[in-house]
Short mmCIF file of C-alpha atoms and ligand atoms in Angstrom, two decimals:
data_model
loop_
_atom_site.label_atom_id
_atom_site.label_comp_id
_atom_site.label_asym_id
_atom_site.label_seq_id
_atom_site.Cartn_x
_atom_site.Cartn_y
_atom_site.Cartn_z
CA UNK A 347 8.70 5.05 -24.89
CA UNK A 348 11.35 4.12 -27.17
CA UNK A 349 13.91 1.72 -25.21
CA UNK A 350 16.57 4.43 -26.38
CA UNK A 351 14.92 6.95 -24.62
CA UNK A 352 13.98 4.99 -21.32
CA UNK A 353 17.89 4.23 -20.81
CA UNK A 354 18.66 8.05 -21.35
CA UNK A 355 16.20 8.79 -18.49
CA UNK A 356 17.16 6.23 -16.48
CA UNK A 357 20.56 7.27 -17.03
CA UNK A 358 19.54 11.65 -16.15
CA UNK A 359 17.55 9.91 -13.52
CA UNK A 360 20.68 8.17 -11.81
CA UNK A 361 22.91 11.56 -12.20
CA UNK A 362 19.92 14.11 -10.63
CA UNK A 363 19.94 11.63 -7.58
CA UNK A 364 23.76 12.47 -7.08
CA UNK A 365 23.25 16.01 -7.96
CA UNK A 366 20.44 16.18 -5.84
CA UNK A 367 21.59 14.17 -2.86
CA UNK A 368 18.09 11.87 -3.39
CA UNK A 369 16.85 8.72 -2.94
CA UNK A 370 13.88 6.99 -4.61
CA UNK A 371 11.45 5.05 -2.41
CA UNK A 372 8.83 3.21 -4.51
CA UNK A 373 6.20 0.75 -4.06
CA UNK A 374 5.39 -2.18 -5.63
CA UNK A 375 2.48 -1.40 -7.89
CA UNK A 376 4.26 1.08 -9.30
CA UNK A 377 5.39 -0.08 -12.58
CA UNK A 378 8.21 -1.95 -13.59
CA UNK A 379 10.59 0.98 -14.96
CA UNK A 380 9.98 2.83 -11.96
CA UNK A 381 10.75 0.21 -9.84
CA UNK A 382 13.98 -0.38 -11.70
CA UNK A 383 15.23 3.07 -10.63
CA UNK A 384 14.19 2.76 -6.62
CA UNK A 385 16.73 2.79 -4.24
CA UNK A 386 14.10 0.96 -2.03
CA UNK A 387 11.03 -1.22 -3.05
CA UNK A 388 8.54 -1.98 -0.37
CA UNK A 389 4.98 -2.30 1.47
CA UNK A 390 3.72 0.31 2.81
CA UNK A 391 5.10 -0.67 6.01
CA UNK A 392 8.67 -0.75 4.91
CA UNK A 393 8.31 2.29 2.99
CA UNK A 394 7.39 4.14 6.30
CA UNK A 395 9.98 2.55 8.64
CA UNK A 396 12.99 3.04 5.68
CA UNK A 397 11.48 7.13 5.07
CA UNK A 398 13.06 7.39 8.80
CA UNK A 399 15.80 6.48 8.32
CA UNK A 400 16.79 8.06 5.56
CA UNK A 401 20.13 10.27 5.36
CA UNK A 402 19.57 11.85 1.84
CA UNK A 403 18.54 15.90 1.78
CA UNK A 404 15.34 14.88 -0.73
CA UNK A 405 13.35 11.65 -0.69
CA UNK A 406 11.28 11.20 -3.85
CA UNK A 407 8.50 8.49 -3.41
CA UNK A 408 7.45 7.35 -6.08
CA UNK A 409 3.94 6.02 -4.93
CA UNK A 410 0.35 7.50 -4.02
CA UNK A 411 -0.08 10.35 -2.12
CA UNK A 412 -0.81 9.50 1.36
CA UNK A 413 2.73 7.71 1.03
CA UNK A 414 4.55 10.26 0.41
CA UNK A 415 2.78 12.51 3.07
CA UNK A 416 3.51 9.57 5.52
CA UNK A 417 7.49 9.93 4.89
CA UNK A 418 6.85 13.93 5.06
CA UNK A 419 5.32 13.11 8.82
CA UNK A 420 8.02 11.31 9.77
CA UNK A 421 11.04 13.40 8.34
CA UNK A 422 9.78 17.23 8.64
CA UNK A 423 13.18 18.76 8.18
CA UNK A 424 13.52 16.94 4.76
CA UNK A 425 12.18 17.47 1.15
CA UNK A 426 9.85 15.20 0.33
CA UNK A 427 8.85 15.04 -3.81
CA UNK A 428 5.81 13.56 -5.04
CA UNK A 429 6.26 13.46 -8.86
CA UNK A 430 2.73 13.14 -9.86
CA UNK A 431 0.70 14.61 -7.00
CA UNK A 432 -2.79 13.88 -8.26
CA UNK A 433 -1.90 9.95 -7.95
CA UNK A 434 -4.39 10.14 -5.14
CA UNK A 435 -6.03 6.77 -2.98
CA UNK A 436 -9.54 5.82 -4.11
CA UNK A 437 -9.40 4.16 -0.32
CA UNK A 438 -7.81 7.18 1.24
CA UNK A 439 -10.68 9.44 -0.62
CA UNK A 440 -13.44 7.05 0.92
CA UNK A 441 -12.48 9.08 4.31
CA UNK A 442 -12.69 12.68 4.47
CA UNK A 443 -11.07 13.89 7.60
CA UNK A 444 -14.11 16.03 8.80
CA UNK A 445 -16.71 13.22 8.26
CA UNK A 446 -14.16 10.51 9.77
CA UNK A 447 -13.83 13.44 12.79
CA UNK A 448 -17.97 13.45 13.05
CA UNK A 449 -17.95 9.79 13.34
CA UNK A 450 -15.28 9.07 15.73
CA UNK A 451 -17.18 11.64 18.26
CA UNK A 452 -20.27 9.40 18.06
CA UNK A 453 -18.15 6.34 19.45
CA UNK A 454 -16.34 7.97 22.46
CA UNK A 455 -13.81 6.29 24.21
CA UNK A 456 -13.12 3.69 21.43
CA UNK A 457 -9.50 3.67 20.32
CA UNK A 458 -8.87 4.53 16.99
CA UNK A 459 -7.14 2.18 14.71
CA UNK A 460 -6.45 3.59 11.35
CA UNK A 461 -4.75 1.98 8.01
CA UNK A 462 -1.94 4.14 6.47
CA UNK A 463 -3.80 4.58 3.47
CA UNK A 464 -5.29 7.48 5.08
CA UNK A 465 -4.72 11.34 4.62
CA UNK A 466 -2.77 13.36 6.90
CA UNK A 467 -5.83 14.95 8.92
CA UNK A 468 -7.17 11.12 9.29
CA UNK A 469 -4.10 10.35 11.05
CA UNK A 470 -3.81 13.24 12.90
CA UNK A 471 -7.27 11.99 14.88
CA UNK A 472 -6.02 8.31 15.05
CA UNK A 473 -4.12 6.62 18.19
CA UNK A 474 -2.75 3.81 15.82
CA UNK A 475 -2.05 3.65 12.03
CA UNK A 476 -1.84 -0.25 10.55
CA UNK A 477 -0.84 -1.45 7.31
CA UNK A 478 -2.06 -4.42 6.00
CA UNK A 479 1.42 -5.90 7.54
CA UNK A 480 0.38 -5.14 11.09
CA UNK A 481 -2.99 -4.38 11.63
CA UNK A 482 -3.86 -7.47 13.15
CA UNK A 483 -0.95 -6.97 16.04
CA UNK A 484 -1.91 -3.70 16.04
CA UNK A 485 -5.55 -4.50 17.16
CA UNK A 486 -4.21 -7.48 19.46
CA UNK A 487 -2.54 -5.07 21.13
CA UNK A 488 -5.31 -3.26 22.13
CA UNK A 489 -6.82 -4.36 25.71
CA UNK A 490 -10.14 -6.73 24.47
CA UNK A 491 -12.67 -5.21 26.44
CA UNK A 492 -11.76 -1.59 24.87
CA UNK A 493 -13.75 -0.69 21.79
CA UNK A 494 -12.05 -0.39 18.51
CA UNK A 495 -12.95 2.19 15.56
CA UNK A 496 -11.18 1.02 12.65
CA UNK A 497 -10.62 3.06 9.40
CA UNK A 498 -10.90 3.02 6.22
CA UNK A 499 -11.42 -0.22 4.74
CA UNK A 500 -14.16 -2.43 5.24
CA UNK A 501 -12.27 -5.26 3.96
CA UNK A 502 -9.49 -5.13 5.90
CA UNK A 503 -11.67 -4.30 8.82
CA UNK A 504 -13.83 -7.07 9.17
CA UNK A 505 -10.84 -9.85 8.46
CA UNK A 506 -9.32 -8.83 11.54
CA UNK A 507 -13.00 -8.48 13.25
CA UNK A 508 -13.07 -12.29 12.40
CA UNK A 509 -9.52 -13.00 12.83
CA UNK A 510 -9.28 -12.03 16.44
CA UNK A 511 -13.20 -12.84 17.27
CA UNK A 512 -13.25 -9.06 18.01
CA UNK A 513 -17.07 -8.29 18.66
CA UNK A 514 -16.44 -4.76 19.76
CA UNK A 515 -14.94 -3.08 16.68
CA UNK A 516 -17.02 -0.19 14.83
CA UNK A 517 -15.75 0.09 10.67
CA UNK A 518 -16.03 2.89 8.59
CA UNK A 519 -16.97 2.17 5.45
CA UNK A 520 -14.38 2.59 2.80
CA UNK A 521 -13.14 0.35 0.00
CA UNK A 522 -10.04 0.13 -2.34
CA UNK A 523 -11.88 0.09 -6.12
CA UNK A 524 -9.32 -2.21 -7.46
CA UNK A 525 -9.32 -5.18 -4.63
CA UNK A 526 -13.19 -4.87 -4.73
CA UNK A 527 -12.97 -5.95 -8.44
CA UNK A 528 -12.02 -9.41 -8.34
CA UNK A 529 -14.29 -11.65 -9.43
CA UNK A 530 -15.39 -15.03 -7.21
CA UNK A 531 -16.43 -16.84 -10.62
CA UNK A 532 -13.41 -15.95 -12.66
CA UNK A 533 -11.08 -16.93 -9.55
CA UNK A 534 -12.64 -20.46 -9.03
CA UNK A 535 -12.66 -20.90 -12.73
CA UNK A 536 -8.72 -20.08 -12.48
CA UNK A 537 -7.95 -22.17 -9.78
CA UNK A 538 -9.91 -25.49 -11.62
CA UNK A 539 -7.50 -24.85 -14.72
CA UNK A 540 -4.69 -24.22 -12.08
CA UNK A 541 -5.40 -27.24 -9.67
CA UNK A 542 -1.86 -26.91 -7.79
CA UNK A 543 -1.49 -22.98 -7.50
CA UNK A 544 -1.87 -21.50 -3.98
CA UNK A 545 -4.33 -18.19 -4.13
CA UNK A 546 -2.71 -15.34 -2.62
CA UNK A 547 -4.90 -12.73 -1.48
CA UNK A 548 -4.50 -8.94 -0.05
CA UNK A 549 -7.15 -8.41 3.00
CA UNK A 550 -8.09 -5.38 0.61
CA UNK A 551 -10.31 -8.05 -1.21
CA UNK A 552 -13.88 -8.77 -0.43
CA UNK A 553 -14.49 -11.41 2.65
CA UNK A 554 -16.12 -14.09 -0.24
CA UNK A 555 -12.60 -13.72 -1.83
CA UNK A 556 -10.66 -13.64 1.29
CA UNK A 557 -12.52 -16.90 2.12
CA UNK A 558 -10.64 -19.05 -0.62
CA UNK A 559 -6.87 -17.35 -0.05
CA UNK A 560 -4.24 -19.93 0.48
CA UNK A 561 -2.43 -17.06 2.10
CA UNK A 562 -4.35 -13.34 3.29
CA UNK A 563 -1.05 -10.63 4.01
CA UNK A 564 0.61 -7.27 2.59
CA UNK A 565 2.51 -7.08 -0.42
CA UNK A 566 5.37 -8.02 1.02
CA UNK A 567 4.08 -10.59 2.97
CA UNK A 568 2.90 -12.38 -0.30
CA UNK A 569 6.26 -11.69 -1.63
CA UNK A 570 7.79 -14.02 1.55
CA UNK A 571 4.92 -16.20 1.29
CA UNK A 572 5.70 -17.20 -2.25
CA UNK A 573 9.43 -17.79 -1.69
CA UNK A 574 8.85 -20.44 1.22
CA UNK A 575 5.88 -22.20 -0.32
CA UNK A 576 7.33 -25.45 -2.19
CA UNK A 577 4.34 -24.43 -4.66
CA UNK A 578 5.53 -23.76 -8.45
CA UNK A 579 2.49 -21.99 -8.89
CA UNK A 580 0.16 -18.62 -7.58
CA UNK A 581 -3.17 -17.35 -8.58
CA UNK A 582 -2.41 -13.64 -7.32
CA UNK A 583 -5.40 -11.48 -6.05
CA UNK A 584 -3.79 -8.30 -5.68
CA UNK A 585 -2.74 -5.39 -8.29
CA UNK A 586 -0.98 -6.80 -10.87
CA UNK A 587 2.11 -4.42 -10.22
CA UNK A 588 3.67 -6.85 -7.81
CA UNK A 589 4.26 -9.42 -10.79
CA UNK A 590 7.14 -7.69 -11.99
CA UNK A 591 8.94 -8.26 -8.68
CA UNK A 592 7.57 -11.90 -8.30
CA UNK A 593 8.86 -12.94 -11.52
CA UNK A 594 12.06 -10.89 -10.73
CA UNK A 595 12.23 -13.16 -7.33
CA UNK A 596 11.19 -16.42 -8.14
CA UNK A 597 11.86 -16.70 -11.75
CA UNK A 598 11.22 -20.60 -11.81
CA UNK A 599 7.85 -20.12 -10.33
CA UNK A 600 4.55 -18.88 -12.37
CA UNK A 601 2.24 -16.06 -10.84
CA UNK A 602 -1.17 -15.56 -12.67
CA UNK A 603 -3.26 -12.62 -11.79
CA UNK A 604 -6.74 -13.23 -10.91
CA UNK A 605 -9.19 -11.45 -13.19
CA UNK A 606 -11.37 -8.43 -12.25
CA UNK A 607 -15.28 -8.81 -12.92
CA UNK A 608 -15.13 -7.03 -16.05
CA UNK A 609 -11.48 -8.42 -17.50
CA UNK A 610 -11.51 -5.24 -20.42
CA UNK A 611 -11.23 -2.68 -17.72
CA UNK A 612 -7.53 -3.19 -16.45
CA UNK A 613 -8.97 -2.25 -12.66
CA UNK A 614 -6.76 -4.75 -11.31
CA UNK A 615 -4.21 -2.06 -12.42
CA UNK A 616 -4.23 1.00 -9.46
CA UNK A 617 -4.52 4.17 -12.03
CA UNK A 618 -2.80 6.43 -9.52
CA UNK A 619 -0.02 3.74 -8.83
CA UNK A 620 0.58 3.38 -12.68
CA UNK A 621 0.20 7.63 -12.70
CA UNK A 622 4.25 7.66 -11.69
CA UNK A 623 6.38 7.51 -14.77
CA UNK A 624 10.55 8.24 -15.48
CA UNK A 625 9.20 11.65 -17.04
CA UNK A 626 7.81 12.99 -13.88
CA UNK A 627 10.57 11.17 -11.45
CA UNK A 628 13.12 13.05 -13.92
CA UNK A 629 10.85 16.36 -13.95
CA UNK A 630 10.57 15.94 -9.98
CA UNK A 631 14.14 15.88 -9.52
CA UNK A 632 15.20 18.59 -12.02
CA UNK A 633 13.06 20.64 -10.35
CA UNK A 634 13.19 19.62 -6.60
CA UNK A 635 8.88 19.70 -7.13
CA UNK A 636 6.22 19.37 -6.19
CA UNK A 637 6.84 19.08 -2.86
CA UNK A 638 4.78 17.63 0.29
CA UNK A 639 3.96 20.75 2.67
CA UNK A 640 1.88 19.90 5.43
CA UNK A 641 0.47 22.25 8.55
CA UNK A 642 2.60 21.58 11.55
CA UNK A 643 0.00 20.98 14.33
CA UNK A 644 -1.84 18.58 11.70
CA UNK A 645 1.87 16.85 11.19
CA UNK A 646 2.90 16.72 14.65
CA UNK A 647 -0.63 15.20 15.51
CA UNK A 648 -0.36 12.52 12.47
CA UNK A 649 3.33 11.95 13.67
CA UNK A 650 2.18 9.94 16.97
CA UNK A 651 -0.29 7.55 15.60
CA UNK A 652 2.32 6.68 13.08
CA UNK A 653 5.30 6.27 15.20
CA UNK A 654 2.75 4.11 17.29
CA UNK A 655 2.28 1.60 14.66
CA UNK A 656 6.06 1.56 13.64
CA UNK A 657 6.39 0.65 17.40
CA UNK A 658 4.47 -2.61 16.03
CA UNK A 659 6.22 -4.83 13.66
P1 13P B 1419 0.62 -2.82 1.24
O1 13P B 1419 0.50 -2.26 2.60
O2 13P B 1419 0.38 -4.29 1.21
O3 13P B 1419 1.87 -2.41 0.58
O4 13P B 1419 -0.59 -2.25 0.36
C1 13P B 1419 -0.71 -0.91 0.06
C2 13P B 1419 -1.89 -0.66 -0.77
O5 13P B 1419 -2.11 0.41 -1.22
C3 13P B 1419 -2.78 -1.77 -1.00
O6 13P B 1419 -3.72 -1.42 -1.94
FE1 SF4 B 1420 -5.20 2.99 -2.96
FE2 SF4 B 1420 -6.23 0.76 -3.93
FE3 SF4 B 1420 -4.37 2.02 -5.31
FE4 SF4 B 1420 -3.74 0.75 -3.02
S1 SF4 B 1420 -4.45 -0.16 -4.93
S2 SF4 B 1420 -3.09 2.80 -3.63
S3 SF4 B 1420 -5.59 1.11 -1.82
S4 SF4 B 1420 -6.42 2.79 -4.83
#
């Protein structure tokens, strides 16, 4: 796009918000134009806790789908736009609701702990949602001798397994396809060139990865972490959208992203984050669609395991 014609949309963009009485909630692996025109940038934690408290008629969230259904859960009475809704979760997809329903009935009396990046009918049979931001108070606060059944993602799963020595926690199997990418090999080889850079890591990433983090946390938290470390310089093991705010931050400090296994296929790159552009944000608002409808039982159910872990901080 011509840098003409990304000022004029940025420009229609900022005028439909007035007209439209909209904010823009975006996260940050969405790409850097898009995060230019949010009104708030966040985790997925953030993004949840400011959809609440939102006073705008419309919230756009520019994000992945199970994002914007989350803000839907927690403000019914508003409309909620999703302007590409096919930017789906490969994580979220791991866990149909019906087979993640079989499952939990073979494990009764465990208490379900799910992460947000989850579909509606997921949460609706969870007692807790987590983000990578609070899972592991969210399990601590779960009496130890009660059994745990913690969804989707393997990864993030068995950190907090072997972060709180929890032997009594059942995973489903699920897995983000961009943190599974990174390669151990490529990493190591980074961090000989780099000898001085801390590795960030997201608990998305594999447990071999995990194992050689300077720092494990949520986008966000790497964000904070890389402010107070006195380090000039990061390997970063997450998707590479959260450069663009790094560098924005810390401008005198240098972020590398770690290479995936194969370094020609861009998977440290979330498609469906990368699937939000000005066009459809523009479109979105113009058109005041498409918009988040959910079934009200299914939303009211979702609603309590996701005020539960906003309870959680
Ligand atoms: P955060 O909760 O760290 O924002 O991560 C969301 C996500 O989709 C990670 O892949
Ligand atoms: Fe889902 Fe992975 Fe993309 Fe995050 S990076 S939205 S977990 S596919």
């Amino acid at each position: 796009m011509s840098v003409q014609n990304s000022s004029s949309l940025r420009d229609r963009i900022a005028s439909l918000k007035r007209e439209r009485n909209a904010v823009i909630l975006a996260h940050y692996y969405t790409t850097p134009e898009v995060q230019a025109v949010a009104d708030f940038l966040g985790d997925s934690l953030a993004l949840s806790v400011e959809a609440q408290q939102v006073e705008a008629e419309v919230i756009l969230f520019a994000g992945v789908h199970f994002m914007a259904e989350t803000a839907k859960v927690l403000c019914p009475d508003k409309r909620v736009l999703i302007p590409c809704p096919e930017a789906g979760c490969s994580l979220a997809d791991s866990c149909p609701a019906e087979e993640f329903a079989a499952f939990k009935a073979k494990y009764p009396g465990h208490r379900v702990v799910s992460y947000v990046n989850t579909s509606v009918g997921v949460k609706a049979l969870t007692d807790v949602c987590c983000t990578s931001s609070n899972a592991l108070k969210v399990v601590e606060s779960i009496p130890s001798d009660v059994p745990v059944l913690f969804g989707p993602d393997r990864n993030l799963g068995s950190y907090i397994r072997k972060m709180t020595g929890r032997e009594n926690m059942v995973l489903w199997d699920g897995a983000c396809h961009v943190h599974e990418e990174f390669s151990l090999e490529r990493l190591l080889e980074l961090r000989r060139q780099h000898p001085a850079a801390k590795v960030v890591v997201h608990p998305e990433c594999r447990d071999y990865i995990v194992a050689v983090a300077d720092y494990v946390g949520s986008t966000a938290g790497i964000l904070a972490y890389c402010g107070r470390s006195e380090a000039r310089e990061f390997i970063v093991v997450t998707e590479a959208g959260i450069l663009s705010e790094m560098r924005r931050r810390y401008p005198d400090k240098l972020f590398i992203p770690a290479p995936p296994d194969d370094e020609t296929c861009g998977c440290n790159n979330c498609k469906y984050m990368k699937m939000v552009t000005l066009e459809n944000i523009a479109a979105a608002l113009e058109n005041l669609a498409p918009e988040i409808v959910l079934d009200e039982a299914t939303r009211q159910a979702a609603e309590r395991s996701i005020r539960n872990m906003i309870a959680i901080r």
